[in-house]
PDB file of C-alpha atoms in Angstrom:
ATOM      1  CA  LEU A  18     -20.027   3.404  -3.632  1.00  0.00           C
ATOM      2  CA  HIS A  19     -22.339   1.066  -5.554  1.00  0.00           C
ATOM      3  CA  ARG A  20     -24.627   0.732  -2.522  1.00  0.00           C
ATOM      4  CA  ARG A  21     -24.597   4.602  -2.295  1.00  0.00           C
ATOM      5  CA  ASP A  22     -23.126   4.536   1.174  1.00  0.00           C
ATOM      6  CA  ALA A  23     -20.644   7.268   0.059  1.00  0.00           C
ATOM      7  CA  ASP A  24     -20.593  10.078  -2.416  1.00  0.00           C
ATOM      8  CA  LEU A  25     -16.937   9.768  -3.311  1.00  0.00           C
ATOM      9  CA  ALA A  26     -13.949   7.637  -2.318  1.00  0.00           C
ATOM     10  CA  LEU A  27     -10.285   6.921  -2.947  1.00  0.00           C
ATOM     11  CA  ARG A  28      -9.946   3.389  -4.265  1.00  0.00           C
ATOM     12  CA  MET A  29      -7.022   1.164  -5.241  1.00  0.00           C
ATOM     13  CA  VAL A  30      -9.279  -1.014  -7.391  1.00  0.00           C
ATOM     14  CA  LYS A  31     -11.122   0.302 -10.443  1.00  0.00           C
ATOM     15  CA  PRO A  32     -14.863  -0.026  -9.851  1.00  0.00           C
ATOM     16  CA  GLU A  33     -16.518  -2.559 -12.234  1.00  0.00           C
ATOM     17  CA  ARG A  34     -20.131  -1.556 -11.422  1.00  0.00           C
ATOM     18  CA  GLY A  35     -22.185   1.288 -10.316  1.00  0.00           C
ATOM     19  CA  ASN A  36     -22.913   4.659 -12.011  1.00  0.00           C
ATOM     20  CA  VAL A  37     -19.626   6.307 -11.102  1.00  0.00           C
ATOM     21  CA  SER A  38     -17.048   8.612 -12.592  1.00  0.00           C
ATOM     22  CA  LEU A  39     -13.487   8.200 -11.843  1.00  0.00           C
ATOM     23  CA  GLN A  40     -10.084   9.826 -12.277  1.00  0.00           C
ATOM     24  CA  ARG A  41      -6.657   8.259 -11.605  1.00  0.00           C
ATOM     25  CA  VAL A  42      -4.939  10.570  -9.094  1.00  0.00           C
ATOM     26  CA  GLY A  43      -1.814   8.639  -8.192  1.00  0.00           C
ATOM     27  CA  THR A  44       0.043   5.369  -7.719  1.00  0.00           C
ATOM     28  CA  LEU A  45       0.283   3.470  -4.460  1.00  0.00           C
ATOM     29  CA  GLY A  46       3.844   2.113  -4.521  1.00  0.00           C
ATOM     30  CA  TRP A  47       5.235  -0.745  -2.340  1.00  0.00           C
ATOM     31  CA  GLY A  48       8.713  -1.331  -0.908  1.00  0.00           C
ATOM     32  CA  LEU A  49      10.482  -3.522   1.552  1.00  0.00           C
ATOM     33  CA  TYR A  50      10.919  -1.804   4.917  1.00  0.00           C
ATOM     34  CA  ALA A  51      12.797  -2.437   8.069  1.00  0.00           C
ATOM     35  CA  SER A  52      13.520  -0.545  11.254  1.00  0.00           C
ATOM     36  CA  GLU A  53      17.093   0.851  11.957  1.00  0.00           C
ATOM     37  CA  SER A  54      17.362  -1.428  14.997  1.00  0.00           C
ATOM     38  CA  TYR A  55      16.587  -4.550  12.913  1.00  0.00           C
ATOM     39  CA  LEU A  56      19.086  -3.535  10.273  1.00  0.00           C
ATOM     40  CA  LEU A  57      21.822  -2.955  12.820  1.00  0.00           C
ATOM     41  CA  GLN A  58      21.334  -6.528  14.099  1.00  0.00           C
ATOM     42  CA  HIS A  59      20.670  -8.014  10.659  1.00  0.00           C
ATOM     43  CA  PRO A  60      22.496  -6.089   7.869  1.00  0.00           C
ATOM     44  CA  PHE A  61      20.707  -6.273   4.526  1.00  0.00           C
ATOM     45  CA  LYS A  62      22.625  -6.773   1.267  1.00  0.00           C
ATOM     46  CA  ASP A  63      20.180  -6.729  -1.662  1.00  0.00           C
ATOM     47  CA  SER A  64      20.536  -9.764  -3.863  1.00  0.00           C
ATOM     48  CA  GLU A  65      18.336 -12.640  -5.133  1.00  0.00           C
ATOM     49  CA  ARG A  66      18.909 -14.575  -1.884  1.00  0.00           C
ATOM     50  CA  ALA A  67      19.033 -11.572   0.420  1.00  0.00           C
ATOM     51  CA  LEU A  68      15.769 -12.252   2.112  1.00  0.00           C
ATOM     52  CA  SER A  69      16.456 -15.865   2.940  1.00  0.00           C
ATOM     53  CA  ASP A  70      18.487 -14.829   5.908  1.00  0.00           C
ATOM     54  CA  HIS A  71      15.868 -12.380   7.385  1.00  0.00           C
ATOM     55  CA  SER A  72      12.648 -12.599   9.337  1.00  0.00           C
ATOM     56  CA  ILE A  73       9.735 -11.614   7.110  1.00  0.00           C
ATOM     57  CA  ILE A  74       6.490 -10.080   8.315  1.00  0.00           C
ATOM     58  CA  SER A  75       3.783 -11.339   5.976  1.00  0.00           C
ATOM     59  CA  TRP A  76       0.060 -11.987   5.538  1.00  0.00           C
ATOM     60  CA  SER A  77      -1.935 -14.872   6.967  1.00  0.00           C
ATOM     61  CA  GLU A  78      -3.302 -17.554   4.661  1.00  0.00           C
ATOM     62  CA  SER A  79      -6.754 -15.918   4.777  1.00  0.00           C
ATOM     63  CA  HIS A  80      -5.264 -12.896   2.965  1.00  0.00           C
ATOM     64  CA  SER A  81      -3.235 -14.919   0.399  1.00  0.00           C
ATOM     65  CA  GLU A  82      -5.079 -13.282  -2.504  1.00  0.00           C
ATOM     66  CA  LEU A  83      -3.475  -9.922  -1.814  1.00  0.00           C
ATOM     67  CA  SER A  84      -0.714  -8.872  -4.306  1.00  0.00           C
ATOM     68  CA  ALA A  85       1.853  -8.296  -1.444  1.00  0.00           C
ATOM     69  CA  ALA A  86       1.072 -11.798   0.008  1.00  0.00           C
ATOM     70  CA  LYS A  87       1.532 -13.298  -3.395  1.00  0.00           C
ATOM     71  CA  TRP A  88       4.812 -11.540  -3.922  1.00  0.00           C
ATOM     72  CA  ILE A  89       6.193 -12.721  -0.607  1.00  0.00           C
ATOM     73  CA  ASP A  90       4.942 -16.272  -1.290  1.00  0.00           C
ATOM     74  CA  SER A  91       6.654 -16.268  -4.731  1.00  0.00           C
ATOM     75  CA  LEU A  92       9.987 -15.822  -2.949  1.00  0.00           C
ATOM     76  CA  GLY A  93       9.694 -19.265  -1.416  1.00  0.00           C
ATOM     77  CA  LEU A  94      10.532 -18.052   2.078  1.00  0.00           C
ATOM     78  CA  ALA A  95       7.608 -19.425   3.956  1.00  0.00           C
ATOM     79  CA  SER A  96       9.767 -21.120   6.627  1.00  0.00           C
ATOM     80  CA  THR A  97      11.430 -17.797   7.543  1.00  0.00           C
ATOM     81  CA  HIS A  98       8.205 -15.909   8.331  1.00  0.00           C
ATOM     82  CA  ARG A  99       8.346 -14.732  11.839  1.00  0.00           C
ATOM     83  CA  ILE A 100       4.987 -13.076  11.927  1.00  0.00           C
ATOM     84  CA  THR A 101       1.853 -13.479   9.811  1.00  0.00           C
ATOM     85  CA  THR A 102      -0.841 -10.928  10.196  1.00  0.00           C
ATOM     86  CA  THR A 103      -4.241  -9.899   8.853  1.00  0.00           C
ATOM     87  CA  GLY A 104      -3.613  -6.158   8.627  1.00  0.00           C
ATOM     88  CA  LEU A 105      -1.234  -3.500   7.533  1.00  0.00           C
ATOM     89  CA  GLN A 106      -1.241  -1.741  10.901  1.00  0.00           C
ATOM     90  CA  THR A 107      -0.016  -4.896  12.594  1.00  0.00           C
ATOM     91  CA  GLN A 108       2.707  -5.401   9.979  1.00  0.00           C
ATOM     92  CA  LEU A 109       3.705  -1.804  10.445  1.00  0.00           C
ATOM     93  CA  ALA A 110       3.895  -2.171  14.197  1.00  0.00           C
ATOM     94  CA  ALA A 111       5.901  -5.386  13.960  1.00  0.00           C
ATOM     95  CA  THR A 112       8.285  -3.704  11.526  1.00  0.00           C
ATOM     96  CA  LYS A 113       8.689  -0.694  13.814  1.00  0.00           C
ATOM     97  CA  ALA A 114       9.401  -3.030  16.776  1.00  0.00           C
ATOM     98  CA  GLY A 115      12.357  -4.551  14.806  1.00  0.00           C
ATOM     99  CA  LEU A 116      10.792  -7.958  14.432  1.00  0.00           C
ATOM    100  CA  GLY A 117      11.649  -8.239  10.672  1.00  0.00           C
ATOM    101  CA  ILE A 118      11.216  -6.940   7.129  1.00  0.00           C
ATOM    102  CA  ALA A 119       7.791  -6.175   5.625  1.00  0.00           C
ATOM    103  CA  ALA A 120       6.433  -5.255   2.144  1.00  0.00           C
ATOM    104  CA  LEU A 121       4.587  -1.948   2.938  1.00  0.00           C
ATOM    105  CA  PRO A 122       3.014   0.782   0.976  1.00  0.00           C
ATOM    106  CA  HIS A 123       5.503   3.582   0.736  1.00  0.00           C
ATOM    107  CA  TYR A 124       3.275   6.108   2.624  1.00  0.00           C
ATOM    108  CA  LEU A 125       3.206   3.756   5.656  1.00  0.00           C
ATOM    109  CA  GLY A 126       6.909   3.021   5.636  1.00  0.00           C
ATOM    110  CA  ARG A 127       7.983   6.691   5.148  1.00  0.00           C
ATOM    111  CA  GLY A 128       5.407   7.944   7.619  1.00  0.00           C
ATOM    112  CA  ALA A 129       6.867   5.634  10.306  1.00  0.00           C
ATOM    113  CA  ALA A 130      10.495   6.637   9.466  1.00  0.00           C
ATOM    114  CA  LEU A 131      11.384   3.064   8.471  1.00  0.00           C
ATOM    115  CA  LYS A 132      14.337   2.322   6.170  1.00  0.00           C
ATOM    116  CA  CYS A 133      13.323   1.394   2.619  1.00  0.00           C
ATOM    117  CA  ILE A 134      15.678  -1.444   1.538  1.00  0.00           C
ATOM    118  CA  ARG A 135      14.097  -2.181  -1.787  1.00  0.00           C
ATOM    119  CA  LYS A 136      12.104   0.516  -3.408  1.00  0.00           C
ATOM    120  CA  ASN A 137      10.228  -1.120  -6.306  1.00  0.00           C
ATOM    121  CA  LEU A 138       8.581  -4.500  -5.780  1.00  0.00           C
ATOM    122  CA  GLY A 139       6.409  -4.391  -8.891  1.00  0.00           C
ATOM    123  CA  LEU A 140       3.270  -4.190  -6.744  1.00  0.00           C
ATOM    124  CA  ASP A 141       2.216  -0.633  -7.657  1.00  0.00           C
ATOM    125  CA  GLN A 142      -1.483  -0.022  -7.657  1.00  0.00           C
ATOM    126  CA  PRO A 143      -3.346   2.862  -9.336  1.00  0.00           C
ATOM    127  CA  ILE A 144      -5.267   5.214  -6.981  1.00  0.00           C
ATOM    128  CA  TYR A 145      -8.691   6.330  -8.256  1.00  0.00           C
ATOM    129  CA  LEU A 146     -10.821   9.165  -7.002  1.00  0.00           C
ATOM    130  CA  VAL A 147     -14.396   7.900  -7.609  1.00  0.00           C
ATOM    131  CA  VAL A 148     -17.621   9.876  -7.397  1.00  0.00           C
ATOM    132  CA  GLN A 149     -21.267   9.113  -7.947  1.00  0.00           C
ATOM    133  CA  SER A 150     -21.968  10.241 -11.502  1.00  0.00           C
ATOM    134  CA  ASP A 151     -25.177  12.048 -10.628  1.00  0.00           C
ATOM    135  CA  LEU A 152     -23.263  14.110  -8.004  1.00  0.00           C
ATOM    136  CA  THR A 153     -20.465  15.415 -10.109  1.00  0.00           C
ATOM    137  CA  GLN A 154     -22.163  18.792 -10.376  1.00  0.00           C
ATOM    138  CA  SER A 155     -23.036  18.991  -6.666  1.00  0.00           C
ATOM    139  CA  ALA A 156     -21.277  21.918  -5.108  1.00  0.00           C
ATOM    140  CA  ARG A 157     -20.554  20.162  -1.805  1.00  0.00           C
ATOM    141  CA  VAL A 158     -19.250  17.092  -3.497  1.00  0.00           C
ATOM    142  CA  ARG A 159     -17.197  19.170  -6.069  1.00  0.00           C
ATOM    143  CA  VAL A 160     -15.465  20.936  -3.256  1.00  0.00           C
ATOM    144  CA  MET A 161     -14.403  17.727  -1.576  1.00  0.00           C
ATOM    145  CA  TYR A 162     -13.534  16.172  -4.918  1.00  0.00           C
ATOM    146  CA  ASP A 163     -11.282  19.098  -5.897  1.00  0.00           C
ATOM    147  CA  PHE A 164      -9.737  19.067  -2.387  1.00  0.00           C
ATOM    148  CA  LEU A 165      -8.826  15.393  -2.512  1.00  0.00           C
ATOM    149  CA  ARG A 166      -7.498  15.677  -6.003  1.00  0.00           C
ATOM    150  CA  GLY A 167      -5.320  18.603  -4.984  1.00  0.00           C
ATOM    151  CA  ILE A 168      -3.938  16.726  -1.936  1.00  0.00           C
ATOM    152  CA  MET A 169      -3.117  13.601  -4.040  1.00  0.00           C
ATOM    153  CA  ALA A 170      -1.364  15.750  -6.656  1.00  0.00           C
ATOM    154  CA  GLU A 171       0.611  17.513  -3.891  1.00  0.00           C
ATOM    155  CA  LYS A 172       1.564  14.219  -2.228  1.00  0.00           C
ATOM    156  CA  ARG A 173       2.038  12.041  -5.363  1.00  0.00           C
ATOM    157  CA  SER A 174       5.685  11.246  -4.564  1.00  0.00           C
ATOM    158  CA  PHE A 175       4.847  10.253  -0.968  1.00  0.00           C
ATOM    159  CA  PHE A 176       2.607   7.377  -2.195  1.00  0.00           C
ATOM    160  CA  ALA A 177       4.726   6.287  -5.225  1.00  0.00           C
ATOM    161  CA  ALA A 178       8.145   4.722  -5.292  1.00  0.00           C
ATOM    162  CA  ASP A 179       9.920   8.058  -6.155  1.00  0.00           C
TER     163      ASP A 179
END
């Protein structure tokens, strides 16, 4: 947005520069997800040590600054990682294939019909609808802004931990 490549955007990070207006429109919640086939072979009992007996799908070292990567690293389970990736779509595919457990945004896990085994990881992120300030009165931008705001209100629970 700050380069004016877009008129509006949904962002998980609050913009720190640019002449933009924003509204918080939801929360991106994260949970631990696994496939039914993985859980049949590796039953999950939630406890402090529960993940030490499981294959974890995580982020590569080049993505260690991400909150989900930091959360997994804080568990001290590095030796149990089966797959490290550089993208959510790869993590989702590996989880669907039954290769392990991954920390995924709820909308991805639910959309893929995966089983949520831990609902709240403390990684929730605000979702902002951001628009160029000088375009807030533009009819074409306002139509899209109102549309996106409505969709986010309607689907709020799909993105959050609820």
